[in-house]
């Protein structure tokens, strides 16, 4: 955990006070090696990609931060062999979701 007077970073979230409101963003430790599942692995590749982009959508409170983090994520995914077409599809799908809706508590009936 890292913190100072206006900002605290814990797990993968950085929370700061900016203009009397909270601002959240992705936090990566200096030791983070940015390992993701390679596209060639047998797994639910599109779901992994989409869930990671939704995670960014939920955590980043500012649109500019979300776009910056998706750029970083896109680079990491491309390094892992993910086709740009799949990344763009996941990005479009994640962007279609409203952050406020994603943050609402859901139940099993939803």
PDB file of C-alpha atoms in Angstrom:
ATOM      1  CA  UNK A   1       0.000   0.000   0.000  1.00  0.00           C
ATOM      2  CA  UNK A   2       1.237   3.465  -0.919  1.00  0.00           C
ATOM      3  CA  UNK A   3      -0.276   6.697   0.307  1.00  0.00           C
ATOM      4  CA  UNK A   4       0.235  10.388   0.849  1.00  0.00           C
ATOM      5  CA  UNK A   5      -1.965  13.281   1.919  1.00  0.00           C
ATOM      6  CA  UNK A   6      -4.208  13.250  -1.185  1.00  0.00           C
ATOM      7  CA  UNK A   7      -3.838   9.767  -2.648  1.00  0.00           C
ATOM      8  CA  UNK A   8      -3.887   6.123  -1.606  1.00  0.00           C
ATOM      9  CA  UNK A   9      -3.017   3.121  -3.766  1.00  0.00           C
ATOM     10  CA  UNK A  10      -4.031  -0.360  -2.682  1.00  0.00           C
ATOM     11  CA  UNK A  11      -4.261  -3.607  -4.619  1.00  0.00           C
ATOM     12  CA  UNK A  12      -4.956  -2.412  -8.183  1.00  0.00           C
ATOM     13  CA  UNK A  13      -6.799   0.838  -7.445  1.00  0.00           C
ATOM     14  CA  UNK A  14      -5.464   4.322  -6.898  1.00  0.00           C
ATOM     15  CA  UNK A  15      -7.877   6.718  -5.176  1.00  0.00           C
ATOM     16  CA  UNK A  16      -7.227  10.451  -4.973  1.00  0.00           C
ATOM     17  CA  UNK A  17      -9.141  13.512  -3.870  1.00  0.00           C
ATOM     18  CA  UNK A  18      -9.452  15.969  -6.731  1.00  0.00           C
ATOM     19  CA  UNK A  19     -11.635  19.062  -6.595  1.00  0.00           C
ATOM     20  CA  UNK A  20     -13.559  17.783  -3.531  1.00  0.00           C
ATOM     21  CA  UNK A  21     -14.428  14.458  -5.184  1.00  0.00           C
ATOM     22  CA  UNK A  22     -12.843  11.061  -5.425  1.00  0.00           C
ATOM     23  CA  UNK A  23     -10.940  10.088  -8.571  1.00  0.00           C
ATOM     24  CA  UNK A  24     -10.063   6.436  -9.173  1.00  0.00           C
ATOM     25  CA  UNK A  25      -7.601   4.892 -11.593  1.00  0.00           C
ATOM     26  CA  UNK A  26      -5.633   1.689 -12.139  1.00  0.00           C
ATOM     27  CA  UNK A  27      -2.598   1.252  -9.911  1.00  0.00           C
ATOM     28  CA  UNK A  28       0.304  -0.930 -10.981  1.00  0.00           C
ATOM     29  CA  UNK A  29       3.130  -1.734  -8.630  1.00  0.00           C
ATOM     30  CA  UNK A  30       6.661  -1.177  -9.888  1.00  0.00           C
ATOM     31  CA  UNK A  31       7.150  -4.957  -9.637  1.00  0.00           C
ATOM     32  CA  UNK A  32       4.113  -5.730 -11.855  1.00  0.00           C
ATOM     33  CA  UNK A  33       5.250  -7.884 -14.779  1.00  0.00           C
ATOM     34  CA  UNK A  34       2.016  -7.390 -16.759  1.00  0.00           C
ATOM     35  CA  UNK A  35       1.490 -11.066 -17.480  1.00  0.00           C
ATOM     36  CA  UNK A  36      -1.709 -11.962 -19.308  1.00  0.00           C
ATOM     37  CA  UNK A  37      -2.826 -15.211 -20.835  1.00  0.00           C
ATOM     38  CA  UNK A  38      -1.395 -15.568 -24.337  1.00  0.00           C
ATOM     39  CA  UNK A  39      -3.942 -15.686 -27.128  1.00  0.00           C
ATOM     40  CA  UNK A  40      -2.581 -19.040 -28.299  1.00  0.00           C
ATOM     41  CA  UNK A  41      -3.520 -20.581 -24.927  1.00  0.00           C
ATOM     42  CA  UNK A  42      -6.659 -22.700 -24.866  1.00  0.00           C
ATOM     43  CA  UNK A  43      -9.071 -20.581 -22.856  1.00  0.00           C
ATOM     44  CA  UNK A  44     -11.991 -18.262 -23.112  1.00  0.00           C
ATOM     45  CA  UNK A  45      -9.927 -15.602 -24.864  1.00  0.00           C
ATOM     46  CA  UNK A  46     -12.637 -13.122 -25.791  1.00  0.00           C
ATOM     47  CA  UNK A  47     -14.126 -13.324 -22.295  1.00  0.00           C
ATOM     48  CA  UNK A  48     -10.745 -12.634 -20.697  1.00  0.00           C
ATOM     49  CA  UNK A  49     -10.265  -9.626 -22.934  1.00  0.00           C
ATOM     50  CA  UNK A  50     -13.777  -8.285 -22.288  1.00  0.00           C
ATOM     51  CA  UNK A  51     -13.584  -8.834 -18.523  1.00  0.00           C
ATOM     52  CA  UNK A  52     -10.261  -6.967 -18.334  1.00  0.00           C
ATOM     53  CA  UNK A  53     -11.692  -4.035 -20.294  1.00  0.00           C
ATOM     54  CA  UNK A  54     -14.809  -4.002 -18.073  1.00  0.00           C
ATOM     55  CA  UNK A  55     -12.513  -3.942 -15.046  1.00  0.00           C
ATOM     56  CA  UNK A  56     -10.867  -0.809 -16.440  1.00  0.00           C
ATOM     57  CA  UNK A  57     -14.298   0.691 -17.134  1.00  0.00           C
ATOM     58  CA  UNK A  58     -15.351   0.143 -13.523  1.00  0.00           C
ATOM     59  CA  UNK A  59     -12.168   1.348 -11.856  1.00  0.00           C
ATOM     60  CA  UNK A  60     -11.339   4.455 -13.915  1.00  0.00           C
ATOM     61  CA  UNK A  61     -13.600   7.313 -12.871  1.00  0.00           C
ATOM     62  CA  UNK A  62     -12.316   9.666 -15.582  1.00  0.00           C
ATOM     63  CA  UNK A  63     -12.781   9.025 -19.305  1.00  0.00           C
ATOM     64  CA  UNK A  64      -9.205  10.109 -20.126  1.00  0.00           C
ATOM     65  CA  UNK A  65      -7.817   7.647 -17.574  1.00  0.00           C
ATOM     66  CA  UNK A  66      -9.986   4.862 -19.013  1.00  0.00           C
ATOM     67  CA  UNK A  67      -8.787   5.595 -22.544  1.00  0.00           C
ATOM     68  CA  UNK A  68      -5.150   5.698 -21.402  1.00  0.00           C
ATOM     69  CA  UNK A  69      -5.506   2.416 -19.512  1.00  0.00           C
ATOM     70  CA  UNK A  70      -7.204   0.742 -22.492  1.00  0.00           C
ATOM     71  CA  UNK A  71      -4.290   1.864 -24.674  1.00  0.00           C
ATOM     72  CA  UNK A  72      -1.874   0.233 -22.222  1.00  0.00           C
ATOM     73  CA  UNK A  73      -4.054  -2.895 -22.044  1.00  0.00           C
ATOM     74  CA  UNK A  74      -4.275  -3.030 -25.849  1.00  0.00           C
ATOM     75  CA  UNK A  75      -0.480  -2.972 -26.112  1.00  0.00           C
ATOM     76  CA  UNK A  76      -0.175  -5.758 -23.542  1.00  0.00           C
ATOM     77  CA  UNK A  77      -2.796  -7.858 -25.319  1.00  0.00           C
ATOM     78  CA  UNK A  78      -1.152  -7.373 -28.712  1.00  0.00           C
ATOM     79  CA  UNK A  79       2.168  -8.472 -27.187  1.00  0.00           C
ATOM     80  CA  UNK A  80       0.324 -11.604 -26.022  1.00  0.00           C
ATOM     81  CA  UNK A  81      -0.792 -12.351 -29.572  1.00  0.00           C
ATOM     82  CA  UNK A  82      -4.361 -11.049 -29.377  1.00  0.00           C
ATOM     83  CA  UNK A  83      -5.603  -9.912 -32.798  1.00  0.00           C
ATOM     84  CA  UNK A  84      -6.354  -6.190 -32.981  1.00  0.00           C
ATOM     85  CA  UNK A  85      -9.815  -7.066 -34.313  1.00  0.00           C
ATOM     86  CA  UNK A  86     -10.701  -8.881 -31.054  1.00  0.00           C
ATOM     87  CA  UNK A  87      -9.298  -6.035 -28.960  1.00  0.00           C
ATOM     88  CA  UNK A  88     -11.377  -3.467 -30.844  1.00  0.00           C
ATOM     89  CA  UNK A  89     -14.512  -5.613 -30.480  1.00  0.00           C
ATOM     90  CA  UNK A  90     -13.951  -5.928 -26.731  1.00  0.00           C
ATOM     91  CA  UNK A  91     -13.264  -2.207 -26.411  1.00  0.00           C
ATOM     92  CA  UNK A  92     -16.455  -1.326 -28.293  1.00  0.00           C
ATOM     93  CA  UNK A  93     -18.462  -3.733 -26.146  1.00  0.00           C
ATOM     94  CA  UNK A  94     -16.957  -2.385 -22.882  1.00  0.00           C
ATOM     95  CA  UNK A  95     -17.521   1.234 -23.987  1.00  0.00           C
ATOM     96  CA  UNK A  96     -21.182   0.481 -24.617  1.00  0.00           C
ATOM     97  CA  UNK A  97     -21.629  -0.110 -20.875  1.00  0.00           C
ATOM     98  CA  UNK A  98     -22.231   2.854 -18.591  1.00  0.00           C
ATOM     99  CA  UNK A  99     -19.840   2.937 -15.666  1.00  0.00           C
ATOM    100  CA  UNK A 100     -22.624   3.842 -13.226  1.00  0.00           C
ATOM    101  CA  UNK A 101     -24.621   0.792 -14.337  1.00  0.00           C
ATOM    102  CA  UNK A 102     -21.593  -1.472 -13.894  1.00  0.00           C
ATOM    103  CA  UNK A 103     -21.069  -0.179 -10.362  1.00  0.00           C
ATOM    104  CA  UNK A 104     -24.632  -0.959  -9.285  1.00  0.00           C
ATOM    105  CA  UNK A 105     -24.948  -3.989  -7.070  1.00  0.00           C
ATOM    106  CA  UNK A 106     -26.355  -6.953  -8.969  1.00  0.00           C
ATOM    107  CA  UNK A 107     -28.169  -9.985  -7.700  1.00  0.00           C
ATOM    108  CA  UNK A 108     -28.509 -13.519  -9.002  1.00  0.00           C
ATOM    109  CA  UNK A 109     -31.928 -12.618 -10.416  1.00  0.00           C
ATOM    110  CA  UNK A 110     -30.460  -9.905 -12.699  1.00  0.00           C
TER     111      UNK A 110
END
